[in-house]
Short mmCIF file of C-alpha atoms in Angstrom, two decimals:
data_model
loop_
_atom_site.label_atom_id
_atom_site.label_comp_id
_atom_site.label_asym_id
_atom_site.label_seq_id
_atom_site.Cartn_x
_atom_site.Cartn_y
_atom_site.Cartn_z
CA UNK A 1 14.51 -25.17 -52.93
CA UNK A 2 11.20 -23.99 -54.54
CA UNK A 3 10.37 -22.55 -57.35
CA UNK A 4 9.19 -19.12 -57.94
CA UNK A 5 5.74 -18.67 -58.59
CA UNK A 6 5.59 -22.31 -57.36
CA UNK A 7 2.00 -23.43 -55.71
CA UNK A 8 1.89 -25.25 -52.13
CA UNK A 9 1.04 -28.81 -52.72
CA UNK A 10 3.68 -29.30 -55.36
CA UNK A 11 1.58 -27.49 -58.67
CA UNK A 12 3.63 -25.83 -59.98
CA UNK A 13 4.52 -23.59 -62.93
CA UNK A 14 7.70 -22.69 -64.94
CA UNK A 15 9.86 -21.61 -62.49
CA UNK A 16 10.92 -17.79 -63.28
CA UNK A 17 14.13 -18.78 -60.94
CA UNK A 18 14.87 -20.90 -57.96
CA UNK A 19 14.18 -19.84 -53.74
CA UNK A 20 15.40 -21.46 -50.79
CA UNK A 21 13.30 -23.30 -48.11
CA UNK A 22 13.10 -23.04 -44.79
CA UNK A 23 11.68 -26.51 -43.21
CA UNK A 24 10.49 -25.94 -39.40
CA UNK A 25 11.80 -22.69 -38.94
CA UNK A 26 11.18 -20.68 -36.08
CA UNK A 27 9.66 -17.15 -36.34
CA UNK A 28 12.50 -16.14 -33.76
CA UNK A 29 14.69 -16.12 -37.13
CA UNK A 30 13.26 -13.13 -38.19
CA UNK A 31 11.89 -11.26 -35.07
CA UNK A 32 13.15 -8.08 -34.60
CA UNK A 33 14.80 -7.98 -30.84
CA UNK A 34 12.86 -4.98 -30.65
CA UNK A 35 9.86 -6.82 -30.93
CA UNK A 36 10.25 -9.88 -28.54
CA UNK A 37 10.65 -7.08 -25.78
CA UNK A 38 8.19 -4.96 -26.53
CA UNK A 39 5.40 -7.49 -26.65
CA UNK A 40 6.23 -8.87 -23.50
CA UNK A 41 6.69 -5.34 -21.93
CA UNK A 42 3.23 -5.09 -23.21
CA UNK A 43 2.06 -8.13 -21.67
CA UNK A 44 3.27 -7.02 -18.61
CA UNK A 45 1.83 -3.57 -18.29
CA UNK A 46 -0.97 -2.90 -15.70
CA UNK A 47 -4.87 -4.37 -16.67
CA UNK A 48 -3.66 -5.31 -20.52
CA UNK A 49 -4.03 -9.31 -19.17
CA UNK A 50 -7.68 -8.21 -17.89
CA UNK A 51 -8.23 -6.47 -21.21
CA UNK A 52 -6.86 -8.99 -23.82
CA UNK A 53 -8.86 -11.90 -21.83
CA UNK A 54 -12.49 -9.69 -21.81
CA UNK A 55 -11.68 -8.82 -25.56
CA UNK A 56 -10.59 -11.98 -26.79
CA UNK A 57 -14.25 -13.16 -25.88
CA UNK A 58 -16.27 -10.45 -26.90
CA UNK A 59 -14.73 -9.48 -29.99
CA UNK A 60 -17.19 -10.48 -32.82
CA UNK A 61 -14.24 -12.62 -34.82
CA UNK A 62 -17.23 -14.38 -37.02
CA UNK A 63 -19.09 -11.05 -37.80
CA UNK A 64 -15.17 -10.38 -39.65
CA UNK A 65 -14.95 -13.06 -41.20
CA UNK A 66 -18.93 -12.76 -42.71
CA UNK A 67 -17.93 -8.93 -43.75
CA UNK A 68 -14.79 -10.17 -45.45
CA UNK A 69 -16.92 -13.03 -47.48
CA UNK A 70 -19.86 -10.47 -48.07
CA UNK A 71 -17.69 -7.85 -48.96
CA UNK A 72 -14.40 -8.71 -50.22
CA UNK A 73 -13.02 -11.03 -52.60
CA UNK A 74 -11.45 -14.11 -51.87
CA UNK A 75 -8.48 -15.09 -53.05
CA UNK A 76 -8.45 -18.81 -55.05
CA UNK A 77 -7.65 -20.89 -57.84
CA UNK A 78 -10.50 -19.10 -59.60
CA UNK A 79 -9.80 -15.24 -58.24
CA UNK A 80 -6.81 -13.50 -57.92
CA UNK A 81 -5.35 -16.84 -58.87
CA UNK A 82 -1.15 -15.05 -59.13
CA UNK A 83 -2.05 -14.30 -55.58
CA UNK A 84 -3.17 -17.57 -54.51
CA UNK A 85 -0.15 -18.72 -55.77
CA UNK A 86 1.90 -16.39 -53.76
CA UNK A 87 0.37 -16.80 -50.53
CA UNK A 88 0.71 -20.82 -51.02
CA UNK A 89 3.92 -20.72 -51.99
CA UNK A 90 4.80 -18.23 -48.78
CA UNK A 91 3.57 -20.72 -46.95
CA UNK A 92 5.41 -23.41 -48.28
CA UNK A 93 8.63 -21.37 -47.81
CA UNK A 94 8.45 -20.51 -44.37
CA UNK A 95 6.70 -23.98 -43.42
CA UNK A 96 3.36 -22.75 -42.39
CA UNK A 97 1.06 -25.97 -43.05
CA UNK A 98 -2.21 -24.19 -42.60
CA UNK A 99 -2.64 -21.50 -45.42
CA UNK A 100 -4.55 -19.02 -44.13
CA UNK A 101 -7.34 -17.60 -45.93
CA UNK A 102 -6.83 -13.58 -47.99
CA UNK A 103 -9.27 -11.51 -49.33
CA UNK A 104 -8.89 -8.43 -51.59
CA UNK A 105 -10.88 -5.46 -50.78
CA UNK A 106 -11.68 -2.49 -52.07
CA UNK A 107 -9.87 0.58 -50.92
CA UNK A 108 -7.43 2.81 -53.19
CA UNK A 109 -5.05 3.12 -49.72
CA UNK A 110 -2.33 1.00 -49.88
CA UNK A 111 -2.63 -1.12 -47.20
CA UNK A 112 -2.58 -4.97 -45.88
CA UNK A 113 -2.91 -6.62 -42.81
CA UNK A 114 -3.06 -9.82 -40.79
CA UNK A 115 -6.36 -9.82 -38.47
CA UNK A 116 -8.17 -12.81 -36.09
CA UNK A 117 -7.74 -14.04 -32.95
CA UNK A 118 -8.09 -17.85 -33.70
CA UNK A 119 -7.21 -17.85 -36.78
CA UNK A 120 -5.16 -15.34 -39.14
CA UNK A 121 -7.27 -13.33 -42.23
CA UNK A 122 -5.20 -11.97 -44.54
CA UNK A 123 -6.53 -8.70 -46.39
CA UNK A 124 -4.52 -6.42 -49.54
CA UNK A 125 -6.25 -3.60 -50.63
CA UNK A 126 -6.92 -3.25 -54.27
CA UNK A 127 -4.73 0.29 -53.85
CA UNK A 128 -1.83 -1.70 -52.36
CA UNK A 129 -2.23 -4.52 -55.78
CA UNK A 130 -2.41 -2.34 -58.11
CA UNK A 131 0.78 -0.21 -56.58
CA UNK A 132 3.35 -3.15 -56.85
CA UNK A 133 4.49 -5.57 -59.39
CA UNK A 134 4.83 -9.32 -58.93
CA UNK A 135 7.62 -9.32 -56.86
CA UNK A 136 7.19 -6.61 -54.58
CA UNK A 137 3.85 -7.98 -54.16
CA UNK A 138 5.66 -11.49 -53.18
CA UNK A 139 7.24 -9.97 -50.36
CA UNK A 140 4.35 -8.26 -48.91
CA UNK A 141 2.35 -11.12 -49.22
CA UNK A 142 5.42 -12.96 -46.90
CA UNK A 143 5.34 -10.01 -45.32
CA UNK A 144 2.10 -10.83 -43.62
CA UNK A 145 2.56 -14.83 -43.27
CA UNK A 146 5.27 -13.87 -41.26
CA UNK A 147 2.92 -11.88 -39.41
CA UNK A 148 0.49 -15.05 -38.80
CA UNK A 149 3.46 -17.17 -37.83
CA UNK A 150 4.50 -14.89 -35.20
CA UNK A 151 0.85 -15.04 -33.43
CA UNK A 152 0.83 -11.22 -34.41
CA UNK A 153 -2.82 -11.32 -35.71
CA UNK A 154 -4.15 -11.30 -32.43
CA UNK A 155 -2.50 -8.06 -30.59
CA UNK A 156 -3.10 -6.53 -34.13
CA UNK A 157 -6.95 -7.42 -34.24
CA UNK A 158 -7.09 -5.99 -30.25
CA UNK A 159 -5.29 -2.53 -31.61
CA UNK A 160 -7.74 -2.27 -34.22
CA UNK A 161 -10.63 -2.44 -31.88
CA UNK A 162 -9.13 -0.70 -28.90
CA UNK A 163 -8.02 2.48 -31.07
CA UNK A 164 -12.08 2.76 -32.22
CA UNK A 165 -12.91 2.13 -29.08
CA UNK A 166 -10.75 5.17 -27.84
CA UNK A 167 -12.73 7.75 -30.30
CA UNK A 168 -15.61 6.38 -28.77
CA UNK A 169 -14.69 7.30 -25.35
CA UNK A 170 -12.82 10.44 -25.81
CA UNK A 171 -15.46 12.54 -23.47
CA UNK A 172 -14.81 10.60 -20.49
CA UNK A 173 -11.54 11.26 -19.34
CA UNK A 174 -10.23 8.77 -16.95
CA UNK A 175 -12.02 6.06 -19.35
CA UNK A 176 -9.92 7.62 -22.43
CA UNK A 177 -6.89 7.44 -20.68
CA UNK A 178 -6.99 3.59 -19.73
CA UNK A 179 -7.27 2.95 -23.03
CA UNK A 180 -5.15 4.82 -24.61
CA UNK A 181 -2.47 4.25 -22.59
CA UNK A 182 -2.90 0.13 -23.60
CA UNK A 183 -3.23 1.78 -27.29
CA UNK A 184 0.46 3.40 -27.09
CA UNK A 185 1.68 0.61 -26.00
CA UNK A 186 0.28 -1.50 -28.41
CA UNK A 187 1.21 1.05 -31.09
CA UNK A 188 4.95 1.13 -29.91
CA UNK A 189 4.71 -3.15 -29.91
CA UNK A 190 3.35 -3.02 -33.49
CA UNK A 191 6.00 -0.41 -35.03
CA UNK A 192 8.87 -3.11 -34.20
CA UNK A 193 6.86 -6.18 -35.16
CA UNK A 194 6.57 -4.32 -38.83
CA UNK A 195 10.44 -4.46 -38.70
CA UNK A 196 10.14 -8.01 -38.29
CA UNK A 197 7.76 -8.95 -40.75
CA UNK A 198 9.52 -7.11 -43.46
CA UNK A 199 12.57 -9.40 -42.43
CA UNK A 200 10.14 -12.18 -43.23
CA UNK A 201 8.83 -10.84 -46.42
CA UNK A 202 12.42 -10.87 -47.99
CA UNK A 203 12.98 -14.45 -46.63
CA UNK A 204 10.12 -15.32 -48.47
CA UNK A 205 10.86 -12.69 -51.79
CA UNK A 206 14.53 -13.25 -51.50
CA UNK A 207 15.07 -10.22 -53.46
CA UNK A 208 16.17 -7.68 -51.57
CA UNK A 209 15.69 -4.72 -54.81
CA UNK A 210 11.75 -5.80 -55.09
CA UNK A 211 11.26 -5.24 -51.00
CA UNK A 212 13.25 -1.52 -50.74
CA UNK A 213 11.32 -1.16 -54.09
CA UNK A 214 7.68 -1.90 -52.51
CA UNK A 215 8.79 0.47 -49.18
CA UNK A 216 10.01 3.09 -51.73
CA UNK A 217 6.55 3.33 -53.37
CA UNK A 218 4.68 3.24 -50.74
CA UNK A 219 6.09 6.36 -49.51
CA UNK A 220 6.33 7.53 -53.49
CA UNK A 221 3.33 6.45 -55.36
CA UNK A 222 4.04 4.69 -59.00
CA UNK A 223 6.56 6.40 -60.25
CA UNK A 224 9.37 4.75 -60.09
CA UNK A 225 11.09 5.76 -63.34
CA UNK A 226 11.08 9.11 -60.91
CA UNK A 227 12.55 7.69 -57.96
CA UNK A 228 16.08 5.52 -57.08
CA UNK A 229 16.73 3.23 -53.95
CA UNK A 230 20.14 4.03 -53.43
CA UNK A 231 18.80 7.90 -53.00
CA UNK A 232 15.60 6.83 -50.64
CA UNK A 233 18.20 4.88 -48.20
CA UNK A 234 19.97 8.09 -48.18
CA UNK A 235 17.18 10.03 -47.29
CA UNK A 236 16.30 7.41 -44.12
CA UNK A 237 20.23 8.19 -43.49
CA UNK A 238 19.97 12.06 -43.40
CA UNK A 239 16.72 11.52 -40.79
CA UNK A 240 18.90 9.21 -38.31
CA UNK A 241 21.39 11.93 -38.49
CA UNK A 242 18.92 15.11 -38.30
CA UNK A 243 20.03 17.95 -36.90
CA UNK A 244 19.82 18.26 -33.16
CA UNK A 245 18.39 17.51 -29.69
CA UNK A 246 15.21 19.14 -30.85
CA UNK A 247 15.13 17.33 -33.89
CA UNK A 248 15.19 14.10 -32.02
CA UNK A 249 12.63 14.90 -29.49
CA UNK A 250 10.69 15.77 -32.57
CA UNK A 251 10.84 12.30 -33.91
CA UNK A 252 9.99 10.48 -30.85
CA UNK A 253 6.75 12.47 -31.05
CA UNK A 254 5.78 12.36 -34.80
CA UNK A 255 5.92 8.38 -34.62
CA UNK A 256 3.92 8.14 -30.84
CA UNK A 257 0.59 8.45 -32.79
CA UNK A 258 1.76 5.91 -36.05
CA UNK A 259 0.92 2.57 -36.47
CA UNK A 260 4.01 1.81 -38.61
CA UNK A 261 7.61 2.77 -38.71
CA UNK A 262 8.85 5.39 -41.34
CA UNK A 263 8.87 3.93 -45.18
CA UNK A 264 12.47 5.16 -45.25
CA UNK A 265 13.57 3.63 -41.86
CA UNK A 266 11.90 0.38 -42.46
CA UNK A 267 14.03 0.18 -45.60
CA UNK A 268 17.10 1.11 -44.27
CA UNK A 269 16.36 -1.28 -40.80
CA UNK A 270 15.61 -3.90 -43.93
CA UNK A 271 18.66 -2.97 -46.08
CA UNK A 272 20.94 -3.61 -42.87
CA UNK A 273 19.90 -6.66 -41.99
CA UNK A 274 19.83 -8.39 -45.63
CA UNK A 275 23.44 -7.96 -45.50
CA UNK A 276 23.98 -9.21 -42.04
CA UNK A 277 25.34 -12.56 -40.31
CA UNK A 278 22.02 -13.46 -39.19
CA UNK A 279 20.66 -13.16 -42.27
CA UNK A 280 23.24 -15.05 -44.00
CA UNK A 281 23.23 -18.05 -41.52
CA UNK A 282 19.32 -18.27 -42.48
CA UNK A 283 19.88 -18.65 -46.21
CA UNK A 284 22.73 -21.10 -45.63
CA UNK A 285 20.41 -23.39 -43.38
CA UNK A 286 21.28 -22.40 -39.82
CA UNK A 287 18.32 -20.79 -37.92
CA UNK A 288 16.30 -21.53 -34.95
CA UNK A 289 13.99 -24.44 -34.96
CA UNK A 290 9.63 -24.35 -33.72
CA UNK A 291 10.95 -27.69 -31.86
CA UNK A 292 13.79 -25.33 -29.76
CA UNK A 293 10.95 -23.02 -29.40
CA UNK A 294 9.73 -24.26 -25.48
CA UNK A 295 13.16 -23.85 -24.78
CA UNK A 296 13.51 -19.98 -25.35
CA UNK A 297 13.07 -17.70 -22.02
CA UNK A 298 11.78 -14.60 -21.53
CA UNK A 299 15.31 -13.34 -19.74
CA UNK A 300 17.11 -14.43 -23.37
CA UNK A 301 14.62 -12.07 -25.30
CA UNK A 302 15.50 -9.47 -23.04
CA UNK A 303 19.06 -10.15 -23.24
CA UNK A 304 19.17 -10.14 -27.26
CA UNK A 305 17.10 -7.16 -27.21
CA UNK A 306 19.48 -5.54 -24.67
CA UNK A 307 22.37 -6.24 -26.72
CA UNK A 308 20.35 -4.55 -29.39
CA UNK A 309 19.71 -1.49 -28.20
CA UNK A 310 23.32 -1.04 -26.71
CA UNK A 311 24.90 -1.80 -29.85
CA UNK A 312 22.47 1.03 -31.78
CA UNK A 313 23.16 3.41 -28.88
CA UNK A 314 26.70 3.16 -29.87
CA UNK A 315 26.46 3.03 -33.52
CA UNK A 316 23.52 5.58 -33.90
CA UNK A 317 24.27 9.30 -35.53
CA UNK A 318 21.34 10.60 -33.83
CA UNK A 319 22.25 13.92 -31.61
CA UNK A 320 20.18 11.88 -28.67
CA UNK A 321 20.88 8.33 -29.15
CA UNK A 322 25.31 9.73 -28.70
CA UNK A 323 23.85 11.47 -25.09
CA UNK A 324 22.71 8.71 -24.53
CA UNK A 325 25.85 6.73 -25.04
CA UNK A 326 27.86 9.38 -23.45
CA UNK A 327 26.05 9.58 -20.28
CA UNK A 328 26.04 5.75 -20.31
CA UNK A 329 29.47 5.58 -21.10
CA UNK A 330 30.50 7.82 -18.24
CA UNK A 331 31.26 11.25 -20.55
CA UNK A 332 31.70 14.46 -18.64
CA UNK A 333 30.39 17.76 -19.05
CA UNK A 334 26.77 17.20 -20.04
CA UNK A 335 26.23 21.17 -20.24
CA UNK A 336 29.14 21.35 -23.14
CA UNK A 337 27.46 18.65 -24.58
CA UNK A 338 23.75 19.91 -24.27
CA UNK A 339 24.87 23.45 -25.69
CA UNK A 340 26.22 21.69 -28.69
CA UNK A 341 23.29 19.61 -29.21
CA UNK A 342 20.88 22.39 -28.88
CA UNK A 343 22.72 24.58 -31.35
CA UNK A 344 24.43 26.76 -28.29
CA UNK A 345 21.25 28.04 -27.00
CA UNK A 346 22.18 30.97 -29.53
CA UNK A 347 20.96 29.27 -32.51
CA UNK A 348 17.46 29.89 -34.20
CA UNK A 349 14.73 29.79 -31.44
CA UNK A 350 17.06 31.12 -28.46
CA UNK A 351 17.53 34.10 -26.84
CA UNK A 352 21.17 34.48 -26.60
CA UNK A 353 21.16 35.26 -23.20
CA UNK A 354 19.20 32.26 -21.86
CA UNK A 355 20.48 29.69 -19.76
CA UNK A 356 23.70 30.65 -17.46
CA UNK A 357 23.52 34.77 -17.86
CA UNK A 358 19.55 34.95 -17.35
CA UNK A 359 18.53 36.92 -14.34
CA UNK A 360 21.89 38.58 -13.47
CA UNK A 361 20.91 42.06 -14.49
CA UNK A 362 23.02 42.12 -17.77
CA UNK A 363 22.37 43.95 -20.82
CA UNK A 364 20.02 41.51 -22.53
CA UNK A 365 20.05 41.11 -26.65
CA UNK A 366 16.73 41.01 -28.40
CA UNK A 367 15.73 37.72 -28.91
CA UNK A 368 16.16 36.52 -32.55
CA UNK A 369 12.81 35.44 -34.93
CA UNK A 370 11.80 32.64 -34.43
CA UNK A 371 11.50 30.31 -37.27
CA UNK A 372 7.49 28.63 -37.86
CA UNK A 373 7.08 25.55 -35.70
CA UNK A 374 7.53 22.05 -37.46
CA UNK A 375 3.67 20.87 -38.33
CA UNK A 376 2.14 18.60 -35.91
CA UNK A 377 2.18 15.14 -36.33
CA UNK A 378 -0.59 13.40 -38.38
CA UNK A 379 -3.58 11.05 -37.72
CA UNK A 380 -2.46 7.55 -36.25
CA UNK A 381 -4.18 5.87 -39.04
CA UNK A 382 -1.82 2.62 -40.81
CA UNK A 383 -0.83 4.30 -43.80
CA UNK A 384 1.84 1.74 -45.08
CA UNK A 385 1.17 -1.65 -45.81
CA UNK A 386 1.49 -4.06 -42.65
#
């Protein structure tokens, strides 16, 4: 056990109340199955080895770390001290001997992030610290050692670097689209590794109201006497059931150019898995070890993650994810179930007579108005904190 607010190294304070420990624990605890196959799906896609080895030697890692000391704050005993004491005590939690260094900057978007190829930097914006209270700010702070301990610093540092480098090659095409297609799928990686580190953050927090709480304003702002978690899991709820086919199409292509997951999906993804088995087996002492770790294989990742997927096929409400499952599942009729799922081809947006009557010479209905397109998604830029 340790105790809250308690400093790594065994200085302490009054203890507010009392949080398990996790000696030697393995960050495949808390990894998302999502994320174990993405990032090696990533490492396996065409030139990204060739990429990640130039990069890792070219990118200037000491010119960060001289802009985060010459232009930041870093965190200490003697500034940002309640933080210092977080990040120790994070680290003391989940087992990570080396604490790695954080710096506050200044920037009124809420934001953090865990940077460096050889070793992690942590960085909180003065937006995101002056958005949260003590103990949402506990779990984003474990939120992002559980970042380092998964060795996601380094594909997040390349991502950084490789979407700047995209703007800067935008007017040559064949150039643009190398990169960008390493950018997507280091994009679509990073999404599910966010689902993992909030998993961490809460092992760390172990207060499940304080991390929906931090999601909930970052999608909200500060008012929380304005806003209710029960109601925000709701919304993320109504969006996995949303409407129809074109709904879901529409949500694989909002997300393609984010950096992060939905506020309200992250907390519901959270919210699921604080009250599951694995989660439960964790707190009680039973999770995998760093000295199992050489004994993990690729072909198990993809199995878990397999198992994964099938299992939220299954149990998803959205109008795809059931195709999905039907056609997987052998269901007939995929016309019945297409017409359905597009509203009948009658519905808002559809000539009545499209599809099976087009072309046969028939007395044709006007079309009816179409309703204004759904806006376009926005910039790519990380708007929630990592």
């Amino acid at each position: 056990m340790t105790d809250d607010g308690g400093r790594h190294g065994g200085q302490g304070r009054t203890p507010g109340r009392r949080r398990s420990r996790f000696p030697d624990i393995s960050s495949r605890a808390w990894e998302h199955p999502a994320d174990r196959s993405a990032l090696v799906a990533l490492r396996r896609l065409s030139g990204f080895d060739t990429v990640f080895k130039t990069l890792s030697g070219l990118l200037p890692e000491r010119s960060l770390r001289l802009l985060f000391l010459s232009d930041s704050v870093r965190v200490s005993d003697e500034q940002f001290p309640h933080l210092n004491d977080m990040l120790r005590d994070a680290c003391y939690i989940l087992d990570l001997e080396k604490v790695p260094p954080m710096y506050v900057t200044q920037d009124p978007q809420p934001n953090a992030m865990c940077v460096g190829l050889d070793e992690p930097v942590i960085v909180i914006t003065t937006g995101l610290l002056e958005l949260l209270d003590e103990e949402e700010m506990r779990a984003v702070v474990g939120h992002e050692v559980g970042h380092a301990l998964s060795g996601h610093s380094v594909y997040r540092t390349i991502l950084l670097f490789l979407t700047g480098l995209a703007v800067r090659v935008a007017w040559i095409p064949l150039g643009n689209m190398a990169v960008m297609a390493i950018v997507t799928a280091l994009r679509e990686w990073f999404r599910t590794s966010e689902l993992s580190a909030d998993r961490a953050g809460l092992l760390v927090g172990q207060d499940l109201q304080a991390s929906l709480r931090g999601l909930m304003k970052l999608a909200g702002g500060h008012h929380l006497h304005e806003m209710n978690v029960d109601a925000f899991l709701r919304q993320a709820e109504e969006y996995e059931e949303a409407g129809d086919l074109r709904d879901s199409v529409l949500k694989i292509l909002t997300v393609l150019p984010r950096s992060h997951p939905f506020t309200a999906v992250r907390a519901a993804e959270l919210n699921r898995w604080a009250g599951s088995r694995d989660h439960q087996r964790i707190l009680d002492g039973h999770y995998p070890r760093r000295g199992e770790d050489k004994d993990g294989s690729v072909g198990g990742s993809f199995r878990e993650s397999a198992a994964h997927y099938a299992s939220q096929v299954k149990n998803s409400k959205d109008p795809l994810m059931k195709l999905v499952g039907d056609l997987a599942g052998g269901a007939g009729d995929l016309g019945e179930r297409l017409r359905r799922g597009f509203g009948g081809f009658g519905g808002p947006g559809f000539p009545r007579n499209a599809g099976s009557d087009a072309g046969k010479g028939g007395p044709e209905e006007p079309p009816q108005e179409e309703p204004p397109g759904p806006a376009g998604p926005g910039d790519g830029a990380p708007r929630n904190g990592d």
